[in-house]
Amino acid sequence: MHEPTIYEISVEGRQGVRFPQPDVPETQFPENFLRQELPLPELSEIDAVRHFSGLAQKNYSVDAGFYPLGSCTMKYNPKINEQVARFPGFLHTHPLQPITTVQGNLYLMYHLQEYLKEITGFSGVSLTPAAGAQGEFVGVKMIKRYLEEHGQSHRNKLLIPDSAHGTNPASATMNGFDTLPVPSNSNGTIDMDVLAELCQRDDIAGIMITNPNTLGLFEKDIVEVTRLVHEAGGLVYGDGANMNALLGVAKPADFGIDVMHLNLHKTFSTPHGGGGPGAGPVVTTDRLAPYLPGPIVTVLEEESEDTAPLYGYLTPEKTIGQVKAFQGQFGVLVKAFTYISMLGAAGLRRVSEYAVLNANYLLANLRDTYVVPYDGLCKHEFVLEGVWKDIPDIHALDIAKRLIDYGFHPPTNYFPLIVHEALMIEPTETESKDTLDAFIAAMKSIAKEAREDPALLHAAPQSTAIGRLDEVKAAKMLNVCCLPQYNQ
Ligand SMILES: *Cc1c(COP(=O)(O)O)cnc(C)c1O
């Protein structure tokens, strides 16, 4: 079906906005600043509203339905987060205002820093990185700087388990490290014999580790992993993008991790994907804290009997440098602070308990229908194989696309790489048993269709405005321009 572009519904002379009378004198722009041709669509207000509302309704979101996209933690984002982020005092401040006029903002950032330290067990934190991947880049850069300053520049190898998120090797490589893969064993956790052998080398800079790993399994040897790497002279980077199984249960600093990032836009319920910017704070120990990026909020003057504390900024002495303009994504910090304050310590622990319970409930109900390559109790997510031996021409992609016809967002597909035809499912804690049951019923029904009417799966999705895309072409030759001359 051809979807008319905004230019095709344009009618010459139609007008949707009326400009206010100018309150400054009219002036002549220099000739070369003016474009001869400015093809703007001409629409009434209602045509424009319907056009954009129609586009928005074609989108899938966590507000529209269940979104079990493994590793992405698509939990519901409570609307109170948005309300608080829109408080005029937060919304209308400028990042360069004198600190005495923004003490409320600084109070919020300071206490968010304290919350994140308490949750993870670390002593240092920088809120500034704008994403998980940027937090990783920062943390690995801190490791590199530390090694350089301690005469250890020859250490240029970072160990990375083969189940790791793709951003891990990217962050290592961008910082000039070579990566050495550490294989997983048949239980889906780090192969400790291979790790011990790799730790014999004298050029190990450290390891990047994710716990629970991307199979949703707890690395039960984690303390031994960090001990081996430290003994080998390396440092341990923790990928803390998904803290949804650990809140109030375990502190990553206790595992022996030296530095890690958190994804506020996953664990701490700030919107992501198409929903806006994220934040990837970095937490660390005393050893690496001097390398953190600034600005970090600190107490400049302690409170006294009749004055509140005075908050201000500091930049650590050996900082790797600033990585984001001003204080980072302040609006995101407000939302995460709101979420943590609303839940409190007991509430955060319940988040993790329900996240793990929900994942295990799905796994227990799908185990007989789908192949589970690494079975056992999972944490916040688990991975199925999207293929069966007796129907070789059905693939994980077909199952994922068919789920769209059932009204669900597909799970993560083809990641982690160590699972053949992976379907990575993360329900999160915010879903009810009814929703989980509906998803189980859909997954079982699709498995039945795969045998009885495989064409349904191959043709999916059929309920969407656009059917199955050539995803490589869509990503590599993206064309979102609606100007007719660019859209032939
Ligand atoms: C999401 C994720 C990242 C990257 O976070 P971004 O904010 O998308 O850059 C890194 N590691 C893991 C395990 C993740 O799930």
Coordinates of C-alpha atoms and ligand atoms in Angstrom, one line a residue:
M1 CA 0.0 0.0 0.0
H2 CA 1.4 3.4 -1.0
E3 CA 1.5 5.8 2.0
P4 CA 1.1 9.4 0.8
T5 CA 3.9 11.6 1.8
I6 CA 3.3 15.0 3.4
Y7 CA 4.0 16.5 0.0
E8 CA 1.4 14.5 -1.7
I9 CA -1.3 15.7 0.7
S10 CA -0.1 19.3 0.3
V11 CA -2.6 21.6 -1.4
E12 CA -1.3 25.0 -2.7
G13 CA -2.5 27.9 -0.6
R14 CA -3.7 25.8 2.4
Q15 CA -2.4 27.2 5.7
G16 CA -2.1 25.6 9.1
V17 CA -0.2 28.3 11.1
R18 CA -0.5 32.0 11.3
F19 CA 2.7 33.8 12.3
P20 CA 2.5 36.4 15.0
Q21 CA 3.2 40.0 14.2
P22 CA 6.9 40.5 14.4
D23 CA 8.0 42.4 17.5
V24 CA 11.3 43.4 16.0
P25 CA 11.8 45.7 12.9
E26 CA 11.7 43.8 9.6
T27 CA 15.1 43.7 7.9
Q28 CA 16.7 42.6 4.7
F29 CA 18.7 39.4 4.7
P30 CA 21.8 39.3 2.6
E31 CA 20.9 37.8 -0.8
N32 CA 23.3 34.8 -0.5
F33 CA 21.6 33.7 2.8
L34 CA 18.3 33.2 1.0
R35 CA 17.3 30.1 -0.7
Q36 CA 15.5 30.5 -4.0
E37 CA 13.5 27.4 -3.5
L38 CA 12.0 26.2 -0.2
P39 CA 9.5 23.5 -1.0
L40 CA 7.4 23.4 2.2
P41 CA 4.2 21.3 2.2
E42 CA 1.0 23.4 2.6
L43 CA -1.5 21.8 5.0
S44 CA -4.2 22.8 7.3
E45 CA -3.5 22.1 11.0
I46 CA -5.9 19.1 11.1
D47 CA -4.2 17.6 8.0
A48 CA -0.8 17.9 9.6
V49 CA -2.0 16.5 13.0
R50 CA -3.6 13.5 11.3
H51 CA -0.6 12.8 9.1
F52 CA 1.8 12.7 12.1
S53 CA -0.6 10.9 14.5
G54 CA -1.0 8.3 11.7
L55 CA 2.8 7.8 11.5
A56 CA 3.0 7.6 15.3
Q57 CA 0.4 4.9 15.4
K58 CA 2.4 2.8 13.0
N59 CA 5.2 2.6 15.6
Y60 CA 5.4 0.0 18.3
S61 CA 6.3 1.0 21.8
V62 CA 6.3 -0.3 25.3
D63 CA 3.2 1.9 25.9
A64 CA 1.5 0.0 23.1
G65 CA 2.3 -3.6 24.1
F66 CA 4.6 -6.3 25.4
Y67 CA 8.2 -5.7 24.3
P68 CA 10.4 -8.7 25.3
L69 CA 13.5 -7.4 23.6
G70 CA 16.3 -9.2 25.4
S71 CA 19.3 -7.2 26.7
C72 CA 17.3 -4.0 26.1
T73 CA 15.2 -4.1 29.3
M74 CA 12.1 -2.5 27.8
K75 CA 10.3 -2.0 31.1
Y76 CA 7.4 0.4 31.4
N77 CA 8.6 3.9 32.0
P78 CA 6.3 5.4 34.7
K79 CA 4.7 8.6 33.6
I80 CA 5.6 10.3 36.9
N81 CA 9.2 10.4 35.6
E82 CA 8.1 12.6 32.7
Q83 CA 6.1 14.8 35.0
V84 CA 9.0 15.5 37.3
A85 CA 11.4 16.1 34.4
R86 CA 9.0 18.8 33.3
F87 CA 9.0 20.7 36.6
P88 CA 9.7 24.3 35.6
G89 CA 12.8 24.4 37.9
F90 CA 14.3 21.5 36.1
L91 CA 13.1 22.4 32.6
H92 CA 14.1 26.0 32.4
T93 CA 17.6 26.0 33.9
H94 CA 20.6 26.7 31.8
P95 CA 23.8 24.5 32.2
L96 CA 25.9 27.6 32.6
Q97 CA 23.9 29.2 35.5
P98 CA 25.8 30.1 38.6
I99 CA 25.7 27.1 41.0
T100 CA 24.0 29.1 43.7
T101 CA 20.9 29.4 41.4
V102 CA 20.7 25.7 40.6
Q103 CA 21.2 24.0 44.0
G104 CA 18.1 21.9 43.4
N105 CA 19.5 20.4 40.2
L106 CA 22.8 19.8 41.9
Y107 CA 21.1 18.2 44.9
L108 CA 19.4 15.8 42.6
M109 CA 22.6 14.9 40.7
Y110 CA 24.5 14.5 44.0
H111 CA 21.9 12.2 45.5
L112 CA 21.6 10.2 42.2
Q113 CA 25.4 9.7 42.4
E114 CA 25.0 8.5 46.0
Y115 CA 22.1 6.1 45.0
L116 CA 24.1 4.5 42.2
K117 CA 27.1 4.1 44.5
E118 CA 25.0 2.4 47.1
I119 CA 23.3 0.1 44.5
T120 CA 26.5 -1.0 43.0
G121 CA 28.9 -0.9 45.9
F122 CA 31.4 1.5 44.2
S123 CA 32.9 4.7 45.7
G124 CA 33.2 6.9 42.6
V125 CA 30.8 7.8 39.8
S126 CA 30.4 10.1 36.9
L127 CA 26.9 10.7 35.5
T128 CA 28.1 12.3 32.2
P129 CA 28.3 9.5 29.6
A130 CA 25.3 9.6 27.3
A131 CA 24.9 5.9 26.6
G132 CA 26.0 2.5 27.6
A133 CA 28.4 2.3 24.7
Q134 CA 29.9 5.7 25.7
G135 CA 30.2 4.5 29.4
E136 CA 32.1 1.5 28.1
F137 CA 34.4 3.7 26.1
V138 CA 35.0 5.8 29.1
G139 CA 35.6 2.9 31.5
V140 CA 38.1 1.2 29.1
K141 CA 39.9 4.5 28.5
M142 CA 40.3 4.8 32.3
I143 CA 41.8 1.3 32.4
K144 CA 44.2 2.3 29.6
R145 CA 45.2 5.5 31.3
Y146 CA 45.8 3.7 34.6
L147 CA 48.0 1.1 33.0
E148 CA 50.0 3.7 31.1
E149 CA 50.6 5.7 34.3
H150 CA 51.8 2.6 36.0
G151 CA 54.3 1.6 33.4
Q152 CA 52.1 -1.1 32.0
S153 CA 51.6 0.2 28.4
H154 CA 52.7 -3.2 27.0
R155 CA 49.4 -4.6 28.3
N156 CA 47.3 -4.3 25.2
K157 CA 45.0 -7.3 25.3
L158 CA 41.5 -7.3 26.6
L159 CA 39.8 -10.6 27.3
I160 CA 36.1 -10.7 26.1
P161 CA 33.8 -13.7 26.6
D162 CA 32.2 -14.9 23.3
S163 CA 28.8 -14.2 24.7
A164 CA 29.5 -10.4 25.1
H165 CA 27.5 -7.6 23.7
G166 CA 28.9 -6.2 20.5
T167 CA 29.7 -2.9 22.1
N168 CA 32.4 -4.6 24.3
P169 CA 34.9 -5.5 21.5
A170 CA 34.0 -2.1 19.8
S171 CA 34.9 -0.2 23.0
A172 CA 38.1 -2.2 23.4
T173 CA 39.2 -1.6 19.8
M174 CA 38.3 2.1 19.8
N175 CA 40.7 2.4 22.8
G176 CA 43.5 0.7 20.9
F177 CA 43.3 -2.7 22.6
D178 CA 43.4 -6.0 20.8
T179 CA 40.7 -8.4 21.9
L180 CA 41.1 -12.0 22.9
P181 CA 37.9 -14.1 23.0
V182 CA 37.2 -16.3 26.0
P183 CA 34.9 -19.2 25.1
S184 CA 31.9 -20.2 27.0
N185 CA 31.6 -23.8 28.4
S186 CA 28.7 -26.1 27.9
N187 CA 26.8 -24.5 30.7
G188 CA 27.0 -21.1 29.0
T189 CA 29.4 -19.5 31.4
I190 CA 33.1 -18.6 31.1
D191 CA 35.4 -21.5 30.5
M192 CA 37.6 -21.2 33.5
D193 CA 40.4 -23.4 32.2
V194 CA 40.8 -21.3 29.1
L195 CA 40.7 -18.1 31.2
A196 CA 43.4 -19.4 33.5
E197 CA 45.6 -20.3 30.5
L198 CA 45.0 -16.8 28.9
C199 CA 45.9 -15.2 32.3
Q200 CA 49.5 -16.7 32.0
R201 CA 50.2 -14.1 29.3
D202 CA 52.1 -11.0 30.3
D203 CA 50.2 -8.6 28.0
I204 CA 46.7 -8.9 29.6
A205 CA 45.2 -5.4 30.2
G206 CA 42.0 -6.9 31.7
I207 CA 38.6 -8.5 31.0
M208 CA 35.2 -7.1 30.1
I209 CA 32.6 -9.1 31.7
T210 CA 28.8 -9.1 31.9
N211 CA 27.0 -10.7 34.9
P212 CA 24.4 -12.1 34.5
N213 CA 25.8 -12.8 31.0
T214 CA 23.8 -12.2 27.9
L215 CA 22.4 -15.8 28.1
G216 CA 20.7 -14.6 31.3
L217 CA 23.0 -16.8 33.4
F218 CA 24.8 -15.8 36.5
E219 CA 28.6 -16.2 36.2
K220 CA 29.0 -18.2 39.4
D221 CA 32.8 -18.1 39.1
I222 CA 32.8 -14.3 39.0
V223 CA 35.0 -13.9 42.1
E224 CA 37.5 -16.4 40.7
V225 CA 37.4 -14.6 37.3
T226 CA 38.3 -11.2 38.9
R227 CA 40.9 -12.8 41.1
L228 CA 42.7 -14.5 38.2
V229 CA 42.7 -11.3 36.1
H230 CA 43.9 -9.1 38.9
E231 CA 46.7 -11.7 39.6
A232 CA 47.6 -11.5 36.0
G233 CA 48.1 -7.7 36.3
G234 CA 44.9 -6.8 34.6
L235 CA 41.8 -4.8 35.5
V236 CA 38.1 -5.8 35.3
Y237 CA 35.5 -3.9 33.3
G238 CA 31.9 -4.8 34.2
D239 CA 29.2 -4.3 31.6
G240 CA 26.3 -3.1 33.9
A241 CA 23.8 -2.2 31.2
N242 CA 21.4 -4.7 32.7
M243 CA 21.2 -4.5 36.5
N244 CA 17.7 -5.8 36.5
A245 CA 18.6 -9.0 38.2
L246 CA 20.9 -7.6 40.8
L247 CA 19.2 -4.5 42.4
G248 CA 19.2 -4.9 46.1
V249 CA 20.5 -8.5 45.8
A250 CA 24.2 -8.2 44.8
K251 CA 26.7 -5.4 44.5
P252 CA 29.0 -5.7 41.5
A253 CA 31.9 -4.1 43.4
D254 CA 31.8 -7.2 45.7
F255 CA 32.5 -9.4 42.6
G256 CA 35.9 -7.6 42.3
I257 CA 35.0 -5.4 39.3
D258 CA 37.0 -2.2 39.0
V259 CA 34.9 -0.1 36.8
M260 CA 31.5 -0.5 35.1
H261 CA 28.7 1.5 33.4
L262 CA 25.0 1.5 34.1
N263 CA 22.3 2.1 31.6
L264 CA 19.8 4.4 33.3
H265 CA 17.6 3.9 30.1
K266 CA 17.3 0.2 30.8
T267 CA 17.4 -0.6 34.5
F268 CA 16.2 2.7 35.8
S269 CA 13.2 3.2 33.5
T270 CA 14.1 6.2 31.4
P271 CA 12.8 5.8 27.8
H272 CA 15.0 4.6 25.1
G273 CA 15.0 3.3 21.5
G274 CA 13.1 5.9 19.7
G275 CA 12.1 7.4 23.0
G276 CA 14.9 9.8 23.5
P277 CA 18.4 10.1 24.8
G278 CA 19.9 7.8 27.4
A279 CA 22.5 8.0 30.1
G280 CA 25.4 5.6 30.9
P281 CA 27.0 6.7 34.2
V282 CA 30.3 5.0 35.1
V283 CA 30.9 3.7 38.6
T284 CA 34.3 2.7 39.9
T285 CA 36.6 2.1 42.9
D286 CA 39.0 4.5 44.7
R287 CA 41.8 3.1 42.4
L288 CA 40.3 4.4 39.2
A289 CA 38.1 7.3 40.5
P290 CA 40.8 9.9 39.8
Y291 CA 40.4 9.1 36.0
L292 CA 36.6 9.7 35.9
P293 CA 35.2 12.3 33.5
G294 CA 33.8 15.5 35.0
P295 CA 31.9 17.4 36.0
I296 CA 31.0 15.5 39.1
V297 CA 28.7 17.0 41.7
T298 CA 30.2 17.4 45.2
V299 CA 29.5 19.2 48.5
L300 CA 31.6 22.4 48.5
E301 CA 30.4 23.5 51.9
E302 CA 28.9 21.1 54.5
E303 CA 25.6 22.1 55.9
S304 CA 25.6 23.9 59.2
E305 CA 23.0 24.6 61.8
D306 CA 21.3 27.3 59.7
T307 CA 22.5 26.7 56.1
A308 CA 21.9 23.9 53.7
P309 CA 25.0 22.3 52.1
L310 CA 26.4 24.1 49.1
Y311 CA 26.7 21.8 46.0
G312 CA 29.1 22.4 43.2
Y313 CA 31.3 20.7 40.6
L314 CA 34.6 19.0 40.6
T315 CA 36.7 17.4 37.9
P316 CA 39.0 14.6 39.1
E317 CA 42.7 15.3 38.9
K318 CA 43.7 12.7 36.3
T319 CA 40.5 12.8 34.4
I320 CA 40.5 11.2 30.9
G321 CA 38.6 14.4 29.9
Q322 CA 35.1 15.5 29.5
V323 CA 33.0 13.2 27.2
K324 CA 29.7 15.1 27.0
A325 CA 28.6 18.7 26.9
F326 CA 27.9 20.3 30.3
Q327 CA 26.4 17.9 32.9
G328 CA 25.3 15.1 30.5
Q329 CA 21.7 14.3 29.9
F330 CA 20.1 16.1 32.8
G331 CA 16.5 15.3 32.0
V332 CA 17.4 11.6 32.0
L333 CA 19.0 11.9 35.4
V334 CA 15.8 13.5 36.8
K335 CA 13.8 10.5 35.5
A336 CA 16.1 7.9 37.0
F337 CA 16.3 9.8 40.3
T338 CA 12.5 9.9 40.4
Y339 CA 12.3 6.1 39.7
I340 CA 14.8 5.2 42.4
S341 CA 13.2 7.6 44.9
M342 CA 9.7 6.2 44.2
L343 CA 10.8 2.6 44.7
G344 CA 13.3 2.9 47.6
A345 CA 15.6 0.1 48.6
A346 CA 12.9 -2.5 49.2
G347 CA 11.1 -1.6 46.0
L348 CA 14.3 -1.9 43.9
R349 CA 14.9 -5.4 45.3
R350 CA 11.3 -6.3 44.4
V351 CA 12.0 -5.1 40.8
S352 CA 14.8 -7.7 40.5
E353 CA 12.8 -10.4 42.2
Y354 CA 9.9 -10.0 39.8
A355 CA 12.1 -9.6 36.7
V356 CA 13.8 -12.9 37.5
L357 CA 10.5 -14.6 38.4
N358 CA 8.8 -13.4 35.2
A359 CA 11.7 -14.6 33.0
N360 CA 11.7 -18.0 34.7
Y361 CA 7.9 -18.3 34.4
L362 CA 8.2 -17.8 30.6
L363 CA 11.1 -20.2 30.4
A364 CA 9.3 -22.9 32.3
N365 CA 6.3 -22.6 30.1
L366 CA 8.2 -22.6 26.8
R367 CA 10.8 -25.2 27.6
D368 CA 8.8 -28.1 26.1
T369 CA 8.0 -26.2 22.9
Y370 CA 11.3 -24.6 22.0
V371 CA 14.9 -25.7 22.2
V372 CA 16.7 -24.2 25.2
P373 CA 20.4 -24.4 24.5
Y374 CA 21.7 -23.5 28.0
D375 CA 19.0 -24.6 30.4
G376 CA 18.7 -24.0 34.1
L377 CA 17.4 -21.2 36.3
C378 CA 17.8 -17.9 34.4
K379 CA 18.1 -14.4 35.8
H380 CA 16.3 -11.5 34.0
E381 CA 16.3 -13.1 30.6
F382 CA 16.9 -16.3 28.7
V383 CA 17.7 -17.5 25.2
L384 CA 15.8 -20.0 23.0
E385 CA 16.7 -21.4 19.6
G386 CA 14.3 -20.3 16.9
V387 CA 14.7 -23.5 14.9
W388 CA 13.5 -27.1 15.1
K389 CA 15.3 -30.1 13.5
D390 CA 12.1 -31.4 11.8
I391 CA 11.3 -28.1 10.1
P392 CA 14.6 -26.8 8.8
D393 CA 13.2 -24.0 6.7
I394 CA 11.7 -22.1 9.7
H395 CA 14.1 -19.7 11.2
A396 CA 14.2 -17.5 14.3
L397 CA 13.5 -14.5 12.0
D398 CA 10.2 -16.1 10.9
I399 CA 9.1 -16.6 14.5
A400 CA 10.1 -13.1 15.4
K401 CA 8.1 -11.6 12.5
R402 CA 5.1 -13.8 13.2
L403 CA 5.0 -12.5 16.8
I404 CA 4.3 -9.0 15.3
D405 CA 1.0 -10.4 13.8
Y406 CA 0.1 -11.5 17.3
G407 CA 0.6 -8.0 18.6
F408 CA 3.9 -8.5 20.3
H409 CA 7.3 -6.9 19.7
P410 CA 9.8 -9.6 18.7
P411 CA 12.5 -10.8 21.1
T412 CA 16.1 -9.9 20.3
N413 CA 17.2 -12.0 17.3
Y414 CA 20.5 -13.5 16.4
F415 CA 22.2 -12.4 19.5
P416 CA 24.1 -13.7 21.5
L417 CA 26.2 -15.0 18.7
I418 CA 27.0 -18.3 20.5
V419 CA 23.4 -19.5 20.2
H420 CA 22.2 -20.9 16.8
E421 CA 19.2 -18.8 15.6
A422 CA 18.9 -17.0 19.0
L423 CA 15.6 -15.6 20.4
M424 CA 16.6 -13.7 23.5
I425 CA 13.6 -13.0 25.7
E426 CA 13.4 -10.4 28.6
P427 CA 10.0 -9.8 29.9
T428 CA 10.9 -7.4 32.7
E429 CA 9.2 -7.0 36.0
T430 CA 6.5 -4.6 34.8
E431 CA 4.4 -7.2 33.0
S432 CA 1.4 -9.0 34.6
K433 CA 0.9 -12.7 34.6
D434 CA -2.0 -12.2 32.1
T435 CA 0.4 -10.6 29.6
L436 CA 3.0 -13.3 30.1
D437 CA 0.3 -16.0 29.6
A438 CA -0.8 -14.3 26.3
F439 CA 2.8 -14.3 25.1
I440 CA 3.2 -18.0 26.0
A441 CA 0.0 -18.8 24.1
A442 CA 1.3 -16.9 21.0
M443 CA 4.7 -18.6 21.1
K444 CA 3.0 -22.0 21.4
S445 CA 0.6 -21.2 18.6
I446 CA 3.4 -20.1 16.3
A447 CA 5.3 -23.4 17.0
K448 CA 2.1 -25.2 15.9
E449 CA 1.8 -23.1 12.8
A450 CA 5.4 -23.7 11.9
R451 CA 4.5 -27.3 11.4
E452 CA 1.0 -27.0 10.0
D453 CA 1.1 -23.9 8.0
P454 CA 4.7 -22.6 7.6
A455 CA 3.7 -20.2 4.9
L456 CA 2.1 -18.0 7.6
L457 CA 5.5 -17.6 9.2
H458 CA 7.3 -17.0 6.0
A459 CA 4.8 -14.3 5.0
A460 CA 4.8 -12.5 8.3
P461 CA 4.3 -9.8 9.3
Q462 CA 1.0 -9.1 7.6
S463 CA -0.6 -6.9 10.1
T464 CA 1.8 -4.0 9.6
A465 CA 1.8 -1.1 7.1
I466 CA 4.9 -2.5 5.6
G467 CA 5.7 -6.2 5.4
R468 CA 9.1 -7.9 5.7
L469 CA 11.9 -5.5 5.0
D470 CA 15.2 -6.1 3.4
E471 CA 16.8 -5.2 6.8
V472 CA 20.4 -4.7 5.5
K473 CA 19.2 -2.4 2.7
A474 CA 16.9 -0.5 5.2
A475 CA 19.9 0.0 7.5
K476 CA 22.6 0.7 4.9
M477 CA 20.5 2.7 2.4
L478 CA 18.2 4.5 4.8
N479 CA 16.0 7.1 3.1
V480 CA 13.8 9.0 5.4
C481 CA 13.5 12.1 3.2
C482 CA 9.9 12.8 2.1
L483 CA 10.9 15.4 -0.5
P484 CA 9.5 14.1 -3.8
Q485 CA 12.7 14.8 -5.7
Y486 CA 14.7 12.6 -3.4
N487 CA 12.2 9.8 -3.2
Q488 CA 12.0 8.2 -6.6
Ligands
LIG1 C1 22.3 -2.1 25.7 C2 23.6 -2.7 26.1 C3 24.8 -2.0 25.9 C4 24.9 -0.7 25.2 O1 24.1 0.3 25.7 P1 23.7 1.5 24.8 O2 23.1 2.5 25.7 O3 22.7 1.0 23.8 O4 24.9 2.1 24.1 C5 26.0 -2.7 26.3 N1 26.0 -3.9 26.9 C6 24.9 -4.6 27.0 C7 24.9 -6.0 27.7 C8 23.6 -4.0 26.7 O5 22.5 -4.8 26.8

